[in-house]
Short mmCIF file of C-alpha atoms in Angstrom, two decimals:
data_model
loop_
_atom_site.label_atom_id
_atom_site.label_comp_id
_atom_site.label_asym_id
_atom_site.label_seq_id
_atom_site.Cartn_x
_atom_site.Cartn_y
_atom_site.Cartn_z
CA UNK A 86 -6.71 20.12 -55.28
CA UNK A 87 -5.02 17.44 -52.70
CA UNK A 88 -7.50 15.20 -51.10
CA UNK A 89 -6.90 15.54 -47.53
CA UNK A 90 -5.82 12.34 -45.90
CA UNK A 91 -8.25 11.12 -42.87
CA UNK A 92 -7.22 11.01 -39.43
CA UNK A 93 -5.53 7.65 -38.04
CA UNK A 94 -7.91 6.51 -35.24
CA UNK A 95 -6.48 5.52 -31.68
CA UNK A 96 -7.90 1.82 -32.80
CA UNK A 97 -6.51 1.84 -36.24
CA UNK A 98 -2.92 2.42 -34.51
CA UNK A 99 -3.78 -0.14 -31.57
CA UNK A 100 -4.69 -2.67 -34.94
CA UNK A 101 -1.41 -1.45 -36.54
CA UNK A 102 0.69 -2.49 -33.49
CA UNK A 103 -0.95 -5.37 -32.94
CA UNK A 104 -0.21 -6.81 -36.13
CA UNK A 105 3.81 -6.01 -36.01
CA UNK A 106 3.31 -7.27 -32.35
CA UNK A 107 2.00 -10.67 -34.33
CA UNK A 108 4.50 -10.77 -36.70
CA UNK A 109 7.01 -10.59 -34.61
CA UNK A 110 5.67 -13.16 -32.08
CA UNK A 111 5.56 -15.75 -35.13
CA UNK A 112 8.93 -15.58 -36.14
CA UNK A 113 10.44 -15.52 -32.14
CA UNK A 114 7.84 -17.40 -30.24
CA UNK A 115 8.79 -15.19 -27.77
CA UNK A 116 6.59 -12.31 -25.47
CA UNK A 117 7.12 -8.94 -27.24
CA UNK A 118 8.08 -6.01 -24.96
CA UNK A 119 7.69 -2.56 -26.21
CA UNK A 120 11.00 -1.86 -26.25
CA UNK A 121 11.67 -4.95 -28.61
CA UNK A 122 8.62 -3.70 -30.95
CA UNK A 123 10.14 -0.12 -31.24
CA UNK A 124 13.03 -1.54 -32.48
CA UNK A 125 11.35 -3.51 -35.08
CA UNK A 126 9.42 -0.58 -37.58
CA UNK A 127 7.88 1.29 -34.57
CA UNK A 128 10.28 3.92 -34.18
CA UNK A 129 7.57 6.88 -34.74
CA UNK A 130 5.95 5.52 -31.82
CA UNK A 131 7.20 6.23 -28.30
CA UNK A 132 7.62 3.12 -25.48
CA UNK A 133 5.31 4.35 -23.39
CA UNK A 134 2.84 5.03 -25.78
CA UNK A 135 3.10 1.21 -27.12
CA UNK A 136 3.02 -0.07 -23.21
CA UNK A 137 -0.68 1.96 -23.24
CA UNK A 138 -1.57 0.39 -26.22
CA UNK A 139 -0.70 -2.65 -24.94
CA UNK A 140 -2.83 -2.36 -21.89
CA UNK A 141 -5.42 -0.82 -24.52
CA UNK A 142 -5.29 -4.41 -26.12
CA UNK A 143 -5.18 -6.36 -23.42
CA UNK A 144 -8.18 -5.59 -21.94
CA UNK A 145 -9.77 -6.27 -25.16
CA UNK A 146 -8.43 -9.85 -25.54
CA UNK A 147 -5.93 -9.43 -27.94
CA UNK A 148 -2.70 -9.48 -26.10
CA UNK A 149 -2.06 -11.48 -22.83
CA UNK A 150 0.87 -11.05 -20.54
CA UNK A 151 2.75 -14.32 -18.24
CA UNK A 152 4.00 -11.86 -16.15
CA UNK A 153 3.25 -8.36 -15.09
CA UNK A 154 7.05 -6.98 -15.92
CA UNK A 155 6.99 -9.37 -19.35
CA UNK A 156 6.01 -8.73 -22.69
CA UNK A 157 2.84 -9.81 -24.10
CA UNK A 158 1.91 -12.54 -26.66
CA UNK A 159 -1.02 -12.72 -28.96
CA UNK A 160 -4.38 -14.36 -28.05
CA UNK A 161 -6.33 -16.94 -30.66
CA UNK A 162 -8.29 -13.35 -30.96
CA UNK A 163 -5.58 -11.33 -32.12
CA UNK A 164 -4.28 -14.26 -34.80
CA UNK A 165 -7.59 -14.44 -36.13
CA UNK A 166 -7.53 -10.69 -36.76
CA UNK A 167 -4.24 -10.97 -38.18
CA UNK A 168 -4.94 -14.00 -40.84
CA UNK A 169 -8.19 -12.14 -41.66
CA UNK A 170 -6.07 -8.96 -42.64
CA UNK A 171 -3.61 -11.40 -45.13
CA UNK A 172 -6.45 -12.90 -46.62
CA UNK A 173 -7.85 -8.82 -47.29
CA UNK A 174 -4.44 -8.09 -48.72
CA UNK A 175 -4.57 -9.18 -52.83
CA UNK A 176 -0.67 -9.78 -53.04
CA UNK A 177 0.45 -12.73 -51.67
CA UNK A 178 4.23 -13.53 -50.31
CA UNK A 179 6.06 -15.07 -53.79
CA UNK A 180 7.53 -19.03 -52.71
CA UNK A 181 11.10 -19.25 -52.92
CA UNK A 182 12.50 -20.66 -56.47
CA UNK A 183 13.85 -23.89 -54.53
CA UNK A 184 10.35 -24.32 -53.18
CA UNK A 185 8.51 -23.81 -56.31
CA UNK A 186 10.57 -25.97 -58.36
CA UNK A 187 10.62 -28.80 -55.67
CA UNK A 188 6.36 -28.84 -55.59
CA UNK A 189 6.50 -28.12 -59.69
CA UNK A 190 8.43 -31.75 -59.56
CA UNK A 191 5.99 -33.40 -57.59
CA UNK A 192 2.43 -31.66 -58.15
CA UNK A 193 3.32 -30.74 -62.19
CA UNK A 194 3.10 -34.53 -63.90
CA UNK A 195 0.42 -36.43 -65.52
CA UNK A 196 -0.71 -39.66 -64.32
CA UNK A 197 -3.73 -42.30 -63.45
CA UNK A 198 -1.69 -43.72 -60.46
CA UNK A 199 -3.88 -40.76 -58.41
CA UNK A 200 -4.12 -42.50 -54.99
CA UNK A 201 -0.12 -42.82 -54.89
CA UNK A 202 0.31 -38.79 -56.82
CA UNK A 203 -2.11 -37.74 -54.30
CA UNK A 204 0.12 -39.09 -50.67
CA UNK A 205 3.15 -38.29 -52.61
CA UNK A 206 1.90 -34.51 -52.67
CA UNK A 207 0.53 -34.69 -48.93
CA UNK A 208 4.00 -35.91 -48.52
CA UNK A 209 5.88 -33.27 -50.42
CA UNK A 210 4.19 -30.89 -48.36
CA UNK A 211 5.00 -32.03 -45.44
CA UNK A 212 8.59 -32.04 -45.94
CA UNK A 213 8.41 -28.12 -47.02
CA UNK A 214 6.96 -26.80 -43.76
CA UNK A 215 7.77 -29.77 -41.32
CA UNK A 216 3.65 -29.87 -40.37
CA UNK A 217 1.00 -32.30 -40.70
CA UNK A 218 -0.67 -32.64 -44.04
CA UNK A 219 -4.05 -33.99 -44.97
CA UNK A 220 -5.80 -33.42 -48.64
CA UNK A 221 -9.37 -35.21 -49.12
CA UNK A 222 -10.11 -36.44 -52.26
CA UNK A 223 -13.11 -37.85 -54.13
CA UNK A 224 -13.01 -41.37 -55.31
CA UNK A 225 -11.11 -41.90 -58.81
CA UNK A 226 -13.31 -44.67 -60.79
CA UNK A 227 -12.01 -47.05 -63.30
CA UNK A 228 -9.42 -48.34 -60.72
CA UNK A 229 -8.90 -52.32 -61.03
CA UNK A 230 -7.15 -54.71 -58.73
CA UNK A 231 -3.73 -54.95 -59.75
CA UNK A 232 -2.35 -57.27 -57.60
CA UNK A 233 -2.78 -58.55 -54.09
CA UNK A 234 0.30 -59.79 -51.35
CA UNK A 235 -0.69 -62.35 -48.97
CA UNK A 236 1.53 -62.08 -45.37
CA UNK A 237 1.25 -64.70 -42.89
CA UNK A 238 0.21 -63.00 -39.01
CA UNK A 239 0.21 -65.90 -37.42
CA UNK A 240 -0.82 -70.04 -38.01
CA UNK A 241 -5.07 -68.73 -38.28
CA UNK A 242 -4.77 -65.46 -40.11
CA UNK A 243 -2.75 -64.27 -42.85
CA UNK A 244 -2.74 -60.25 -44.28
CA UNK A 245 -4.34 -60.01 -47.91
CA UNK A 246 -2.95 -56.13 -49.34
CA UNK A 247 -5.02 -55.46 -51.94
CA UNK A 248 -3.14 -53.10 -54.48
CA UNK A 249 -5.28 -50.84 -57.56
CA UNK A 250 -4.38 -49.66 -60.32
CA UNK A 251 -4.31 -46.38 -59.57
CA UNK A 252 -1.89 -47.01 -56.00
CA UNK A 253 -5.00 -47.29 -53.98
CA UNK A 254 -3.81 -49.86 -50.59
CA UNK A 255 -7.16 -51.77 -48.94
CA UNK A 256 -6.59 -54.32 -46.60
CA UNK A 257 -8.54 -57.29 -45.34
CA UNK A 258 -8.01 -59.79 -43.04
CA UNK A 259 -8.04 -63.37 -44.25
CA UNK A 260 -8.81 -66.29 -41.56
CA UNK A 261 -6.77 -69.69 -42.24
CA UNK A 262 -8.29 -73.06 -42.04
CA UNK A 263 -6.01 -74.99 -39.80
CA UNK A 264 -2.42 -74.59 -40.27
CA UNK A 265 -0.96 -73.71 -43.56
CA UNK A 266 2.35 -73.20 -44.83
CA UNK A 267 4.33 -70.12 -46.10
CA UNK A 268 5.00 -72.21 -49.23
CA UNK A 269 1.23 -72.98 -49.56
CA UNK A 270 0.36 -69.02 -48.68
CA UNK A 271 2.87 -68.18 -51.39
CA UNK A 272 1.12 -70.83 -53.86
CA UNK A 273 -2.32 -69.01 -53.10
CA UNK A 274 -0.62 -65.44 -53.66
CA UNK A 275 0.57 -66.89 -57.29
CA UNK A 276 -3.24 -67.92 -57.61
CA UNK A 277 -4.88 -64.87 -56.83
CA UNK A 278 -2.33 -63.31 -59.23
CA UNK A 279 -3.39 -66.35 -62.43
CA UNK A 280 -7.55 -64.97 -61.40
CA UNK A 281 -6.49 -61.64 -61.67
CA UNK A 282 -4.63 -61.81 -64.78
CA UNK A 283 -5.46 -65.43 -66.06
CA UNK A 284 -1.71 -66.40 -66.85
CA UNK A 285 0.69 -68.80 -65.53
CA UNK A 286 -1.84 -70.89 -63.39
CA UNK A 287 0.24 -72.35 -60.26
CA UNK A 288 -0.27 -75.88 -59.50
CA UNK A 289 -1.97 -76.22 -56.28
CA UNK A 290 -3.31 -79.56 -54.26
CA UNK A 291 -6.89 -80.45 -54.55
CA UNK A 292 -7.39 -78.91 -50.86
CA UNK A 293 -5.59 -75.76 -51.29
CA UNK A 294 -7.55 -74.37 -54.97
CA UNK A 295 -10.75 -74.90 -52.97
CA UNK A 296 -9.80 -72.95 -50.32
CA UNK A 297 -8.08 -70.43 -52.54
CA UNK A 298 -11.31 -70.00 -54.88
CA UNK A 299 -13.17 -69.33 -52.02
CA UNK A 300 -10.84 -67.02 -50.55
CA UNK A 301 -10.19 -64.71 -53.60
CA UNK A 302 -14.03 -64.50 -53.89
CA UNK A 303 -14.57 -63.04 -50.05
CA UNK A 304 -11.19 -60.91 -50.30
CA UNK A 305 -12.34 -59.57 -53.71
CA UNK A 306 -16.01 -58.97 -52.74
CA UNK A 307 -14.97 -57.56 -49.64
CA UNK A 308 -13.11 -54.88 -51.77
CA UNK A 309 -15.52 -54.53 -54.06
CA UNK A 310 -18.10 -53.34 -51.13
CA UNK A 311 -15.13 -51.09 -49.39
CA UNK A 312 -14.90 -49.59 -52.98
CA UNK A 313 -17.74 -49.14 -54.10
CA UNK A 314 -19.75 -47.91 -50.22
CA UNK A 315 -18.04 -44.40 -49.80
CA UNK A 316 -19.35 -42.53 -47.10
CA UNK A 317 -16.84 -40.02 -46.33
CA UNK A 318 -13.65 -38.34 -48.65
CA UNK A 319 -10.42 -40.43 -48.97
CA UNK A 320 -7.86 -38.65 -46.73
CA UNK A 321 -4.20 -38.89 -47.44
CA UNK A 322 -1.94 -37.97 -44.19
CA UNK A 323 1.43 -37.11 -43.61
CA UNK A 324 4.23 -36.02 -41.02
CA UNK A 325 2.70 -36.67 -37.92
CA UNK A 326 6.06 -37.21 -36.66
CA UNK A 327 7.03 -33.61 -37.77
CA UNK A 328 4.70 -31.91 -35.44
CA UNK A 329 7.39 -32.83 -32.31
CA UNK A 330 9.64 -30.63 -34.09
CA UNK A 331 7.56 -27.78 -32.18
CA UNK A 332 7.63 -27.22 -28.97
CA UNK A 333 4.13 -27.11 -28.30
CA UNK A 334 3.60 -30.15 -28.91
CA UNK A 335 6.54 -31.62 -26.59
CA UNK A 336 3.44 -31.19 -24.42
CA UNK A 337 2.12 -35.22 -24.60
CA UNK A 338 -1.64 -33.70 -23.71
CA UNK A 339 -1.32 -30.60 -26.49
CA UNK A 340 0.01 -33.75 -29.08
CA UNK A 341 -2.31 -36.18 -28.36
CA UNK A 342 -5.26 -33.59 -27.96
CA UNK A 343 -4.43 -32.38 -31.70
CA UNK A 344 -3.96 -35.94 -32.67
CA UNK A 345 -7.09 -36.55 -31.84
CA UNK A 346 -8.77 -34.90 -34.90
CA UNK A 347 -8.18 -38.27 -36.76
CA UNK A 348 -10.11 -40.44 -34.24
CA UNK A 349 -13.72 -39.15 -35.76
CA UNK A 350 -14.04 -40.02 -39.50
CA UNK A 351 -17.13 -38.34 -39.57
CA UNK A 352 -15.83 -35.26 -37.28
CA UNK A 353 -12.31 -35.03 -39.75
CA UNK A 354 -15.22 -35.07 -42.68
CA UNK A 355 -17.43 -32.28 -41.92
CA UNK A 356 -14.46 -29.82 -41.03
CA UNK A 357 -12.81 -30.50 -44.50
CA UNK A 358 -15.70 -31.41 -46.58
CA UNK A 359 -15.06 -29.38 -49.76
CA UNK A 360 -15.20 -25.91 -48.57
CA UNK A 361 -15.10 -23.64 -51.26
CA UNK A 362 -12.51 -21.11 -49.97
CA UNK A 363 -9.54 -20.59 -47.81
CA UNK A 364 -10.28 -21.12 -44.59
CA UNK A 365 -8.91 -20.91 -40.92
CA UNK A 366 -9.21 -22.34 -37.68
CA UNK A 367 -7.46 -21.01 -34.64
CA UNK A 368 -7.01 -22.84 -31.45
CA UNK A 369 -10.70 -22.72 -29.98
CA UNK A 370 -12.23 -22.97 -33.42
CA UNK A 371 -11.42 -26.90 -33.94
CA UNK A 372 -12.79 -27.23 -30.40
CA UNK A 373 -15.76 -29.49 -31.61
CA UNK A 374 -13.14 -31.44 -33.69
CA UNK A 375 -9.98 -31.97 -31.17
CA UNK A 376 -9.43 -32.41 -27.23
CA UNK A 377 -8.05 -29.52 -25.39
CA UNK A 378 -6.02 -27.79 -24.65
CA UNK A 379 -6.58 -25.81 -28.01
CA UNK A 380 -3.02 -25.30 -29.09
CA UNK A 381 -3.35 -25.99 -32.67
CA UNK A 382 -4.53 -24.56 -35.89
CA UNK A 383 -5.53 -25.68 -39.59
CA UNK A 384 -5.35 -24.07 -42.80
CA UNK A 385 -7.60 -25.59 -45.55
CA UNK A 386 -7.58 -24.82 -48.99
CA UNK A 387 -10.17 -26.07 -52.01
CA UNK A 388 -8.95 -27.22 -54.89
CA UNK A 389 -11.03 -28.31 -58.05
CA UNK A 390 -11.59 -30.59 -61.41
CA UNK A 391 -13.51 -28.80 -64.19
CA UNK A 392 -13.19 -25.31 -61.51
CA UNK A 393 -15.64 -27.76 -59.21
CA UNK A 394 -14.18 -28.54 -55.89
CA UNK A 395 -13.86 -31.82 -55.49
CA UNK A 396 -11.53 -31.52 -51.88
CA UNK A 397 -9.29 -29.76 -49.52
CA UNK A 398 -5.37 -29.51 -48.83
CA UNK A 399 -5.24 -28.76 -45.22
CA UNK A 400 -1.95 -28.38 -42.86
CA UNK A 401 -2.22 -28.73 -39.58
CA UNK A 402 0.22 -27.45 -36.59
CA UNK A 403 1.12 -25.48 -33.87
CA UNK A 404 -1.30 -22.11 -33.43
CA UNK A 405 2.20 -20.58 -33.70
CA UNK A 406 2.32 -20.39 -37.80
CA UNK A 407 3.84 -18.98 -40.30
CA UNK A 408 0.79 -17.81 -41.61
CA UNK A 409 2.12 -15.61 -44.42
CA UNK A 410 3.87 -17.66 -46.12
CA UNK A 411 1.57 -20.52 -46.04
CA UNK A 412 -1.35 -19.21 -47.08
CA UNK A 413 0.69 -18.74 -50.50
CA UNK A 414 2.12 -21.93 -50.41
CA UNK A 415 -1.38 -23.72 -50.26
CA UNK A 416 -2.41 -21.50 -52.98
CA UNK A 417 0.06 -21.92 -55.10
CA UNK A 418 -0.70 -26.23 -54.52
CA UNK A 419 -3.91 -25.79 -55.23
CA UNK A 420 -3.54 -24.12 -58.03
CA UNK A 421 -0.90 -26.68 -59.61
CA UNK A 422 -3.07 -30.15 -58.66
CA UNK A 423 -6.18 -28.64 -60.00
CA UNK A 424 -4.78 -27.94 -63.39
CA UNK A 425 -2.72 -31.28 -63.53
CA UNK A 426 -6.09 -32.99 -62.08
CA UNK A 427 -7.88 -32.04 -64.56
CA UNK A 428 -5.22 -32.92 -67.70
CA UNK A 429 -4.87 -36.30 -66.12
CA UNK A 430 -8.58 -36.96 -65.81
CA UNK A 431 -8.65 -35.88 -69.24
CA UNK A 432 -6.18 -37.65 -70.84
CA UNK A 433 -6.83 -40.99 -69.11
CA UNK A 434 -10.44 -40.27 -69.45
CA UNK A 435 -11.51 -40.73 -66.20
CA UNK A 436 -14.41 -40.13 -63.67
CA UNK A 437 -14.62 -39.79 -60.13
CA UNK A 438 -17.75 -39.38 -57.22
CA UNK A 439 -17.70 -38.04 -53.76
CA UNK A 440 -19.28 -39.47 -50.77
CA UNK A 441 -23.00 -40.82 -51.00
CA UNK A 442 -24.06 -38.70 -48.02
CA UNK A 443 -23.15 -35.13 -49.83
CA UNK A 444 -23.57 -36.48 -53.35
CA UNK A 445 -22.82 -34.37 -55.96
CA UNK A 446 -22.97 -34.19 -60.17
CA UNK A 447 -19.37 -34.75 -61.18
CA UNK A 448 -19.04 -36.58 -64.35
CA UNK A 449 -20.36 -36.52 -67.68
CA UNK A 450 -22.73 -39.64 -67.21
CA UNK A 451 -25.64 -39.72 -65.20
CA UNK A 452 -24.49 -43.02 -64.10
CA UNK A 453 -21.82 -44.10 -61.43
CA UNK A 454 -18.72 -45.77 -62.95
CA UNK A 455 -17.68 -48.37 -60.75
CA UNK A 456 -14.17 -49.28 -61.84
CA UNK A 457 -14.43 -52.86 -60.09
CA UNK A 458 -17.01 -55.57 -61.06
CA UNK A 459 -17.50 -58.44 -60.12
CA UNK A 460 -17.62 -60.08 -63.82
CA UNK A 461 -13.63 -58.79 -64.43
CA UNK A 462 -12.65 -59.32 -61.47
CA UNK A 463 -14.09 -62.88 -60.27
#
């Protein structure tokens, strides 16, 4: 006996052509007319009957219309309800071969340089959807000072770059006494580098090791407190510059209104503090987070060590997406750093801790490691 198929409700075929409406509006950026949507997989359905839907949606706050003899485009509404039926559906869109190969390179390879893996992947995914990236990260212990490159600014301060071992970049600023010379800068550099590793001790004037001892102590203590006080997630960014591809954001108030998301550490912490699951937010949704006009939208995505989350990969862009295809993509990255997370930290035996103010159990001791102290590194 054949089950007899329900009836399609009037709101079920309003949500169907609100959706194609959607999908076409992604791809064109355009208004959809219901001519142009009848053309596009809505043949069964007459013009007219579309323009009533239309109306039907309109007055609902799904669809809004410029002008009254335009099409319509989607509201924030309506692309909520449409990223809420992709994340229902269990089949996602499969990444090109190019694509998955190119993040395979990047995301797929063991290492302990994590702070320089982790911008190169922020980077790498920037480049494949020309958006802004971000991906928060706990803080990788074990990491040691490998070297440190003094520039001059100007004849009272000089630029001490503090590189780790792991590709971690601190600053600190370093105030001169009197005038000094780029040769005697460059004599200090080569003494920071004989503390650090103990060879090859430069030969320095009475004058210039005291202030040098006295400076590697307050650069290297100042690191050691930047290292070791984390009160938010490290964030690695990229392609800022890649959001004026869009039009929307030829708009200097729509840019620097979006932009303005990395202003408020603490703000930029609690939206992508280790969610644990896909999540969206559509123009008016980062509205405690960025200044308006709300233009813009961010997809965040957990990813884990030892299947705990430990941080998000987020992209950030126009509200005008491609929503489809990145929700896959951002699975897919997840997927490939948490497994290669989790071999490295393995391999190179290695612990890590998230920020003090959301502290969580996430190694095997019940004791911090702090890769910096001040006995090997003073």
């Amino acid at each position: 006996m054949k089950m007899k198929k329900k009836p399609v409700t009037k709101q079920q075929r309003e949500e169907e052509v609100l959706l194609g409406l959607v999908e076409l509006y992604l791809v064109s950026g355009k208004a959809i007319g219901s001519n142009t949507l009848r053309e596009n997989g809505f043949e069964h359905i007459s013009s007219a009957t579309i323009r009533n839907y239309f109306s039907s949606l309109e007055a609902r706050d799904f669809l809004k219309q410029q002008h009254t003899s335009g099409g319509r485009t989607p509201t924030d509404k309506a692309l909520r309800l449409y990223t809420k039926s992709l994340l229902a559906k269990e089949e996602r869109s499969a990444l090109p071969k190019d694509d998955l190969n190119f993040l395979e390179s990047i995301i797929c390879k063991e290492t302990k340089h994590l702070s320089f893996y982790l911008q190169e992947v922020s980077e790498a995914l920037s480049d494949l959807t020309s958006l802004s990236t971000l991906i928060t990260a706990p803080r990788f212990e074990r990491d040691f000072i490998s070297k440190i490159i003094i520039t001059k600014v100007d004849d009272g301060r000089a630029l001490c770059i503090i590189v780790t071992d792991f590709g971690f970049i601190h600053t600190e600023t370093l105030y001169l006494p009197g005038h000094m010379s780029t040769f005697s800068l460059r004599r200090m550099e080569e003494y920071f580098h004989y503390r650090l590793t103990s060879l090859d001790k430069p030969e320095l004037t009475d004058e210039e090791e005291v202030f040098a001892k006295q400076a590697y102590n307050e650069v290297v203590l100042r690191h050691f407190i930047s290292y070791t006080n984390m009160d938010h997630p490290d964030i690695y960014k990229g392609g800022f510059a890649k959001l004026l591809r869009h039009s929307e954001f030829h708009d200097p108030e729509t840019l620097s209104g979006t932009l303005s998301l990395f202003e408020n550490n603490k703000s930029l912490q609690d939206l992508l503090y280790n969610n644990d699951k896909l999540k969206l937010h559509i123009g008016d949704d980062l509205k405690d987070h960025i200044s308006p006009p709300y233009k813009s939208a961010l997809i965040q995505m957990p990813y884990y060590i030892h299947n705990k989350v430990v941080g998000n990969i987020a992209i950030l862009g126009p509200a005008r997406m491609n929503y489809k295809e990145l929700i896959a993509l951002l699975e897919s990255v997840s997927s490939m750093l948490s497994d290669n997370l989790t071999k490295s930290l393995y391999k190179y035996q290695l612990t890590y801790r998230t920020p003090k103010a959301k502290e969580v159990t996430c190694t095997s001791s019940d004791l911090p490691v702090i890769g910096l102290t001040y006995k090997e590194n003073l």
